[in-house]
mmCIF file of C-alpha atoms in Angstrom:
data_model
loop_
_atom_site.group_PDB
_atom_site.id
_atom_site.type_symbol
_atom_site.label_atom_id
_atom_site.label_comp_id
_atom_site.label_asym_id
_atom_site.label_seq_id
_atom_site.Cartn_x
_atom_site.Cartn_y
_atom_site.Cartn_z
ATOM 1 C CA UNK A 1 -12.624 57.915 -52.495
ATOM 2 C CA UNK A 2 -9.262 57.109 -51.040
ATOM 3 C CA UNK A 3 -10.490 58.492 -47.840
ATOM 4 C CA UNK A 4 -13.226 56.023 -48.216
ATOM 5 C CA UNK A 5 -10.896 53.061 -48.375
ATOM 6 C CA UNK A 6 -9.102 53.908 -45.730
ATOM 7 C CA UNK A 7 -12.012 54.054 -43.346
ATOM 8 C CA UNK A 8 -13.052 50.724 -44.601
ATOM 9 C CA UNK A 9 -9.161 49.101 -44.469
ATOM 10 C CA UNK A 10 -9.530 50.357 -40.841
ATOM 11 C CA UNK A 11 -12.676 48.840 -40.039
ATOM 12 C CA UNK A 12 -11.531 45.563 -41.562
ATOM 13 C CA UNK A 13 -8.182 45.695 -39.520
ATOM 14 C CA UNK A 14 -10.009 46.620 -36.392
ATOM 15 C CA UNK A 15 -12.715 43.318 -37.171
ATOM 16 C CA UNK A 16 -9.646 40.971 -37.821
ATOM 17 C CA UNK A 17 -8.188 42.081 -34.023
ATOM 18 C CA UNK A 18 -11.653 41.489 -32.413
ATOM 19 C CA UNK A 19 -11.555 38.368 -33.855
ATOM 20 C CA UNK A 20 -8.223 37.603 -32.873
ATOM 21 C CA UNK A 21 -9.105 38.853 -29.221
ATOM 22 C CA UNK A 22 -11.576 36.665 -29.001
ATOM 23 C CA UNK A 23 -10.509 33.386 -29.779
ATOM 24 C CA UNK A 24 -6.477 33.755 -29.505
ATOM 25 C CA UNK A 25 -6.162 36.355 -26.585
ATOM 26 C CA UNK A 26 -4.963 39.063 -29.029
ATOM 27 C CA UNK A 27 -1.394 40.312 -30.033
ATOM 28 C CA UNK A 28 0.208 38.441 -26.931
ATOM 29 C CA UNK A 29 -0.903 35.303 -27.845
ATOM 30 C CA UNK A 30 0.767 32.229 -28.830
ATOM 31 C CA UNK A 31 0.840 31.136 -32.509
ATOM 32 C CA UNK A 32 -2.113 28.632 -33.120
ATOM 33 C CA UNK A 33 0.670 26.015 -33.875
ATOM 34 C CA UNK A 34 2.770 26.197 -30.998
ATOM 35 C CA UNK A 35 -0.748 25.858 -28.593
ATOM 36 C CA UNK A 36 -1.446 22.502 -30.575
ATOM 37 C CA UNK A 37 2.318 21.584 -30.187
ATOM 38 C CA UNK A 38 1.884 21.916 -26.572
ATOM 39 C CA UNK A 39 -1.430 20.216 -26.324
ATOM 40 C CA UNK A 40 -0.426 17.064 -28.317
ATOM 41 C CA UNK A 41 3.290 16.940 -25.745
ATOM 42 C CA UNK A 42 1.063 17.442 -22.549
ATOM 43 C CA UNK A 43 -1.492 14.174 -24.535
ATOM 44 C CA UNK A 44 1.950 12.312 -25.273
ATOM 45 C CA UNK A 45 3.525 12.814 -21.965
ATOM 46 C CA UNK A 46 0.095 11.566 -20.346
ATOM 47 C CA UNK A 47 -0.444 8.709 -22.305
ATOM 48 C CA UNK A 48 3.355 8.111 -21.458
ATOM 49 C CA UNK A 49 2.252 8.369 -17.537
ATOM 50 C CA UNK A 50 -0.675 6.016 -18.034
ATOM 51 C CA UNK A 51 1.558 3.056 -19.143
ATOM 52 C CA UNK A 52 3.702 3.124 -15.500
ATOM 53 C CA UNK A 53 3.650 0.268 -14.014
ATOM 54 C CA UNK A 54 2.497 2.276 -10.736
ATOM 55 C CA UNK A 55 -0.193 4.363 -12.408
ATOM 56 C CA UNK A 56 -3.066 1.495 -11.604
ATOM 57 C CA UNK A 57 -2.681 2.373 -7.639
ATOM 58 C CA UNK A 58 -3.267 6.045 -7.620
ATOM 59 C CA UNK A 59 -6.517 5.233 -7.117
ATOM 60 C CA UNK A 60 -5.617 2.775 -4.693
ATOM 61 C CA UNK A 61 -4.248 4.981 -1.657
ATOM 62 C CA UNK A 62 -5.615 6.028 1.531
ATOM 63 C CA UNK A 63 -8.783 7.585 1.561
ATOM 64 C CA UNK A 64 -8.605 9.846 4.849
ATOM 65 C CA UNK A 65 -10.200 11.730 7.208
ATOM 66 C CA UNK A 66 -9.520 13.539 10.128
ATOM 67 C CA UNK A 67 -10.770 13.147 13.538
ATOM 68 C CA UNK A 68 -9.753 14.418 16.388
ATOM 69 C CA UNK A 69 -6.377 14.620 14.937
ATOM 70 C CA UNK A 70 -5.989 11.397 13.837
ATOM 71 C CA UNK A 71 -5.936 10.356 10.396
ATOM 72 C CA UNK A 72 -8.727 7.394 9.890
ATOM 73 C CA UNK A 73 -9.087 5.386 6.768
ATOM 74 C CA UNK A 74 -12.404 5.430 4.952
ATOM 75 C CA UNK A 75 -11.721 2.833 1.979
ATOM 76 C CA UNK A 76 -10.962 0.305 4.729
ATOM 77 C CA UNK A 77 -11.811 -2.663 2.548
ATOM 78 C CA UNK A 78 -8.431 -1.803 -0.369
ATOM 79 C CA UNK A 79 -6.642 -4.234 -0.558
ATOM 80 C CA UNK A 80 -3.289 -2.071 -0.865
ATOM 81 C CA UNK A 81 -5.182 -0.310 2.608
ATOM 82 C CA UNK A 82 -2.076 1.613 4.281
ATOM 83 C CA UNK A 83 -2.299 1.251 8.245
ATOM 84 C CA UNK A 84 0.282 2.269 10.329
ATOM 85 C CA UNK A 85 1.533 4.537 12.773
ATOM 86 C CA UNK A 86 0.274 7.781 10.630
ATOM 87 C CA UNK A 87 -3.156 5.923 9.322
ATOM 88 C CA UNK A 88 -5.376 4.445 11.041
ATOM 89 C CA UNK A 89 -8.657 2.243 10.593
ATOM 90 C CA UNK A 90 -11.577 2.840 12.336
ATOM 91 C CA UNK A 91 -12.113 0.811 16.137
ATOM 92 C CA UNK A 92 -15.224 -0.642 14.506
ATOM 93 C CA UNK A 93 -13.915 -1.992 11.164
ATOM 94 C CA UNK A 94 -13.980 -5.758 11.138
ATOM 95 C CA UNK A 95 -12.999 -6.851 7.540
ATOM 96 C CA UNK A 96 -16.145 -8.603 5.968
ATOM 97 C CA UNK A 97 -15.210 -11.632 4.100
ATOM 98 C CA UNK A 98 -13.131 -13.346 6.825
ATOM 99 C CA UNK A 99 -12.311 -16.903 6.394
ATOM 100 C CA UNK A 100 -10.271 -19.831 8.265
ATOM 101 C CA UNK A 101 -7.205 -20.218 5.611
ATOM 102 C CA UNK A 102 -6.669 -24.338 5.337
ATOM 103 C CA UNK A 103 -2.710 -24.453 6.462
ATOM 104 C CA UNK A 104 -1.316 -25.883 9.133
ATOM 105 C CA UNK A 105 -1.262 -23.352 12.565
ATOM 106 C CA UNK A 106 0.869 -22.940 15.401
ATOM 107 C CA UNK A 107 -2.153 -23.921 17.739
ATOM 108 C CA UNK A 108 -3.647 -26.743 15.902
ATOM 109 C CA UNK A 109 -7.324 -26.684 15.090
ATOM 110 C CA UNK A 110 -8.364 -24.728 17.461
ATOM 111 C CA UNK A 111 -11.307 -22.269 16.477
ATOM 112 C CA UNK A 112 -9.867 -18.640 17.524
ATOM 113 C CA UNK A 113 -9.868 -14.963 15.939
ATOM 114 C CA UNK A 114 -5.836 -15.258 15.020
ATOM 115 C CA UNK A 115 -6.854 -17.913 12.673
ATOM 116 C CA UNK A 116 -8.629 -15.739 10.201
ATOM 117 C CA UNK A 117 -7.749 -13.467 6.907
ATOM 118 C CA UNK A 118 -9.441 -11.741 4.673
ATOM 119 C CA UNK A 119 -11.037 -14.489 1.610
ATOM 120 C CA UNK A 120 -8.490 -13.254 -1.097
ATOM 121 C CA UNK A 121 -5.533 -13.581 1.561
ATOM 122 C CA UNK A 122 -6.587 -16.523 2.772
ATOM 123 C CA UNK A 123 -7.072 -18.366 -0.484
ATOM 124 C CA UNK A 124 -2.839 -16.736 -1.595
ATOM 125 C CA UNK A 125 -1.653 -18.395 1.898
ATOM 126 C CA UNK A 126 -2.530 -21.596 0.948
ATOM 127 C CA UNK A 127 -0.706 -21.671 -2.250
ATOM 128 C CA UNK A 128 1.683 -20.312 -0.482
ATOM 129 C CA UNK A 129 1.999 -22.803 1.954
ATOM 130 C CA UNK A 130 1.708 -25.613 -0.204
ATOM 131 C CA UNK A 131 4.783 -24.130 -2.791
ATOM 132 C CA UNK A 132 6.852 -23.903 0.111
ATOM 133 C CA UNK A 133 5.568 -27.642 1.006
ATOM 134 C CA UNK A 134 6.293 -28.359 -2.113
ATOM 135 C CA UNK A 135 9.907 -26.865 -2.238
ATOM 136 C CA UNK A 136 10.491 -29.139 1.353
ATOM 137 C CA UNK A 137 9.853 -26.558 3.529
ATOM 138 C CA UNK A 138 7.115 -26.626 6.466
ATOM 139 C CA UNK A 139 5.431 -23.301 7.396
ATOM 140 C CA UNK A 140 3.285 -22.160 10.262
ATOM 141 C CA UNK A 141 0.656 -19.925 10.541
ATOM 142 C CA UNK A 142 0.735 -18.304 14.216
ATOM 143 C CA UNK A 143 -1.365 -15.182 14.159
ATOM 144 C CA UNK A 144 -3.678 -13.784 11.429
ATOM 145 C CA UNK A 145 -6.638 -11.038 12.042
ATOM 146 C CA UNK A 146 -6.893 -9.434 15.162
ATOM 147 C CA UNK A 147 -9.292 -7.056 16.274
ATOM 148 C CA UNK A 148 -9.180 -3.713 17.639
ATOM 149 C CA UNK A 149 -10.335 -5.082 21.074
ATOM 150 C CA UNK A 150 -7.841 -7.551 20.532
ATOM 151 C CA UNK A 151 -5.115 -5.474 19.548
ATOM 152 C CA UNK A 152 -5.917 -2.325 22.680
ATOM 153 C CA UNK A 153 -5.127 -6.036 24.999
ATOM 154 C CA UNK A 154 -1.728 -6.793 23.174
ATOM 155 C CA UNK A 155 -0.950 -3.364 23.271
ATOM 156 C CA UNK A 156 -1.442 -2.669 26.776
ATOM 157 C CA UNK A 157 0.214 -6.082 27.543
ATOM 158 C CA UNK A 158 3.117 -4.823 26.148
ATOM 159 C CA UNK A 159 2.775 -1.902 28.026
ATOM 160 C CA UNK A 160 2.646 -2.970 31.139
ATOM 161 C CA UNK A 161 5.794 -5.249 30.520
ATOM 162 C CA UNK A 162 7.834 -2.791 28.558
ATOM 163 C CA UNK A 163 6.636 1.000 28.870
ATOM 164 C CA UNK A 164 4.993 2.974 26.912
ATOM 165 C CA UNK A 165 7.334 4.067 24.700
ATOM 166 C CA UNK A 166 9.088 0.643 23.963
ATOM 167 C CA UNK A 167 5.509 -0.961 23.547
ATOM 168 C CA UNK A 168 5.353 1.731 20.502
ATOM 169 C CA UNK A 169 8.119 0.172 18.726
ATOM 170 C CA UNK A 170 7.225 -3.269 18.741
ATOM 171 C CA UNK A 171 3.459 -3.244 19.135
ATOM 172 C CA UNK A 172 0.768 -1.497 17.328
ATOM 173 C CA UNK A 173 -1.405 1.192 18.820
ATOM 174 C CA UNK A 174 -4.902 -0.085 18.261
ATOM 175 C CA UNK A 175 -6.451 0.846 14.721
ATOM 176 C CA UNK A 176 -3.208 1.234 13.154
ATOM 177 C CA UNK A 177 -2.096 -2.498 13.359
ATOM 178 C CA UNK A 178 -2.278 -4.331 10.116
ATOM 179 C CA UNK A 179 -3.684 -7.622 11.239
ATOM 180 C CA UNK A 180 -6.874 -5.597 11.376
ATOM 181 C CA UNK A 181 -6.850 -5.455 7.992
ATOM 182 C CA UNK A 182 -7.258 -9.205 7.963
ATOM 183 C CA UNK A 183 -4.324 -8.734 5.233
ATOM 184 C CA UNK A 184 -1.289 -9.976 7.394
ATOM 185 C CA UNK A 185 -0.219 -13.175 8.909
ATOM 186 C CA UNK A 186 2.397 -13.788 11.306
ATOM 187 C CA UNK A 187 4.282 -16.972 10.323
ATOM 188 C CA UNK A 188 6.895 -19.343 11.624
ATOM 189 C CA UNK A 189 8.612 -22.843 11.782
ATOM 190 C CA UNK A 190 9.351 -25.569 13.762
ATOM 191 C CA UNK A 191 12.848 -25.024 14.176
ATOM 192 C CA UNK A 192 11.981 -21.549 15.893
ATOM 193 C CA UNK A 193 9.251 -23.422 18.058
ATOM 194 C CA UNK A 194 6.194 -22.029 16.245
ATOM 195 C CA UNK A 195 7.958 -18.708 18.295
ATOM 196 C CA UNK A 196 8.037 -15.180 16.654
ATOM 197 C CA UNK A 197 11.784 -14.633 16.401
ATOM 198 C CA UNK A 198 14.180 -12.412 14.515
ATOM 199 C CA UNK A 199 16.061 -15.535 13.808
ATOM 200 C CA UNK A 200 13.432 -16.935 11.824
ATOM 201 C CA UNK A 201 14.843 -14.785 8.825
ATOM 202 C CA UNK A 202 18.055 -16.499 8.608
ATOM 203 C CA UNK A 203 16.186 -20.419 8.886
ATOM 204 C CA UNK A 204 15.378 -22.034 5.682
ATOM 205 C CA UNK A 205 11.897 -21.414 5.947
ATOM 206 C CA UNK A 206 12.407 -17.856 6.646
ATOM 207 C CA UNK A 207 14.622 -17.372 3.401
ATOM 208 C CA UNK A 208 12.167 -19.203 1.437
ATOM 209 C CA UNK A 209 9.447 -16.925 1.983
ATOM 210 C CA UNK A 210 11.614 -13.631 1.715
ATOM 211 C CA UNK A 211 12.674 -14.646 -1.619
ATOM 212 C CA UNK A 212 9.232 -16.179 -3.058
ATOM 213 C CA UNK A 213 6.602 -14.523 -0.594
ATOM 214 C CA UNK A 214 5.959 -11.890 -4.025
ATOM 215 C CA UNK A 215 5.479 -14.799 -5.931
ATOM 216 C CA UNK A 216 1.929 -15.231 -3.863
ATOM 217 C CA UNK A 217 1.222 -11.647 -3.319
ATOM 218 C CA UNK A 218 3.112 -11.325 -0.209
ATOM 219 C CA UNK A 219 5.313 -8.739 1.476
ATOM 220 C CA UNK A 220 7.901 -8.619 4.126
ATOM 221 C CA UNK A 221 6.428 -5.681 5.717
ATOM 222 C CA UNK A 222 8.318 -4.382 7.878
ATOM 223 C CA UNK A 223 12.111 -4.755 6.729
ATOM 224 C CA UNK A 224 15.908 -5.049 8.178
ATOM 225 C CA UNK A 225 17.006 -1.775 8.188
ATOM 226 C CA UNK A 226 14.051 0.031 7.666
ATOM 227 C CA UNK A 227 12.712 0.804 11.014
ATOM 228 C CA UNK A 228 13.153 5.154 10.206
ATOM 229 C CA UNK A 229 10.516 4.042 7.375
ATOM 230 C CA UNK A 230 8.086 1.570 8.963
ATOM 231 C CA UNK A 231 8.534 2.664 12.365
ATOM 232 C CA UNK A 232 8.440 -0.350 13.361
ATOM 233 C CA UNK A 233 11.380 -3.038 14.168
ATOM 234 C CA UNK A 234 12.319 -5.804 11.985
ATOM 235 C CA UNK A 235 9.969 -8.306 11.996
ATOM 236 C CA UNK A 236 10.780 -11.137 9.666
ATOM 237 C CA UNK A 237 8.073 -13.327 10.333
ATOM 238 C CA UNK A 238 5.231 -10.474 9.586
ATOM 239 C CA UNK A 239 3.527 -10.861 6.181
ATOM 240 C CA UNK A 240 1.386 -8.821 4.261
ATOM 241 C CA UNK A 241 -1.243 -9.725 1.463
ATOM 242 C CA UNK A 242 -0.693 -6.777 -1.098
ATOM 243 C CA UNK A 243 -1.732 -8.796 -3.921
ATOM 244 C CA UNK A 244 0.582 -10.374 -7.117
ATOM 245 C CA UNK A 245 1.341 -7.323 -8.904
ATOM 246 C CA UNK A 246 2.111 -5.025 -6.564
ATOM 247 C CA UNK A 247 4.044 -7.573 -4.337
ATOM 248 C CA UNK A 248 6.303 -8.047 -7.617
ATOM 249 C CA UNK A 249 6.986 -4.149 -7.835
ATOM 250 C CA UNK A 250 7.826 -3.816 -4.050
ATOM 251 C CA UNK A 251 9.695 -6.751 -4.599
ATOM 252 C CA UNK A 252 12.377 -6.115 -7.019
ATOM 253 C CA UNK A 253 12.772 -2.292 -6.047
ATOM 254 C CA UNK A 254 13.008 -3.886 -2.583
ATOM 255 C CA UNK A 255 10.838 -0.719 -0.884
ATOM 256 C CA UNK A 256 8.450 -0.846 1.873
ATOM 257 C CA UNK A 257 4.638 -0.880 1.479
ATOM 258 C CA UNK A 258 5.447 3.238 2.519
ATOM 259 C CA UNK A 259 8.247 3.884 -0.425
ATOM 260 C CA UNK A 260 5.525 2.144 -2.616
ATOM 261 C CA UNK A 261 2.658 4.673 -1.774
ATOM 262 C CA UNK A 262 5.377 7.931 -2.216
ATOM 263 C CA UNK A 263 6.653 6.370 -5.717
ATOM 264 C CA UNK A 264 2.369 6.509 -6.627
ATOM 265 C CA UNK A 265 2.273 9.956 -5.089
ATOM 266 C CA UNK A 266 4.721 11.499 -7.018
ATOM 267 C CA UNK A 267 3.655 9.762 -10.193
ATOM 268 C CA UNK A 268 0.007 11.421 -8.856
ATOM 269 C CA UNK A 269 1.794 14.951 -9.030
ATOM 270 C CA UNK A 270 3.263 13.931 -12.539
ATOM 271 C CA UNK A 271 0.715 13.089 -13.787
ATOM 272 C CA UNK A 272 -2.016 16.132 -12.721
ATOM 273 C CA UNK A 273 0.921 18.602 -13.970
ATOM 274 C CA UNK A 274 0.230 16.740 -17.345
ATOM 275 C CA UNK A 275 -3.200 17.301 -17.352
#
């Protein structure tokens, strides 16, 4: 009889570590209790993630691919669409909703492609514009959307005046220019004769718009002493259309549209280690 129990003890013992095999990866497994611990930390630490004020815009980066060793943009149309010297947008994109903003222009009335943005941009320059107005201060619109035949003539202008390698640093090869995009205006000011100038940062009109551009949606995009970032010179009459939110985050952590995008990356990485 006790031979019979121990069979049976045995049996039950060896049932019990099937079990356990099965469902809790046997004697080297963790307790059921520290799993759930760690499942309901990873859920808290997400749910943490979620509420960053950058999480929205993971979705919102550059959709690439690559051809012939260039990296081209796909989702074109973003709003937050990354073009520059490392991205660029295809030589047949024309943005589709482009409109004549109602501000007052460098060149009058005049009907040319300069004089166009994007709908959404468009419609934030005029506020814009009129705040400034409003505030005393008289802005001009001097160049808007340019195309990529546009852009492979200012390019090559610049070119042929400067070299190639200078033309680099102050012009945009054609397809990674942002006034593709129909997203950026050029802008200056009387004072400056309607002229793109570095100077126009330090004029009224120039300060104005550095310190309330955000306010509209607007960027400086290519900063004083950011040129190893941007690769581009300062420019302090370039603006970009990034929209309210994100203009207000660039803004007050005073980064360029390309320390924005590596913030969301490495909340991107954060977040898919919490997952």
């Amino acid at each position: 009889m006790s031979s019979l129990l121990s069979i049976a003890l045995a049996v039950s013992i060896s049932c019990i570590h099937t079990v356990e095999d099965q469902y809790f990866g046997g004697q080297n497994a963790e307790p059921v209790a520290e799993v759930e611990q760690k499942a309901s930390n990873s859920n808290e630490t997400l749910a943490k993630l979620e509420k960053d004020p950058l999480y929205p815009y993971i979705d919102k980066q550059n959709q690439l691919v690559e051809k012939n060793g260039i990296q081209y943009i796909e989702n074109q149309e973003n709003i937050l669409v990354l073009a520059n010297k490392d991205y660029s947008l295809q030589p047949s994109y024309t943005p589709p909703d482009l409109v004549r903003p109602n501000v007052t222009f460098s060149f009058g009335d005049e009907q040319v492609e300069k004089a166009q943005m994007r709908k959404e941009a468009g419609t934030a320059l005029e506020e814009m514009f009129q705040a400034a107005n409003e505030d005393g201060y008289k802005l001009f619109a001097v160049s808007g959307y340019r195309s990529y035949k546009r852009q492979q003539e200012v390019f090559q202008a610049e070119v042929n005046s400067k070299g190639d390698t200078k033309a680099r640093e102050a012009v945009a090869y054609p397809g990674t220019s942002e006034h593709q995009t129909g997203l950026a205006m050029d802008i200056s000011s009387e004072s400056q004769s309607y002229e793109l100038t570095e100077a126009f940062g330090t004029t009224p009109e120039g300060k104005w718009l550095e310190e309330n551009a955000h306010n509209y949606g607007f960027i400086l995009r290519y900063m004083k002493g950011r040129e190893d970032i941007t690769k581009y010179q300062y420019e302090s009459w370039h603006y970009r259309y990034v929209g309210k939110d994100a203009a207000t985050i660039i803004y007050e952590n005073n980064w360029t549209l390309e320390e924005f995008f590596s913030h969301v990356r490495a909340l991107e990485k954060k977040v898919d280690a919490a997952k």
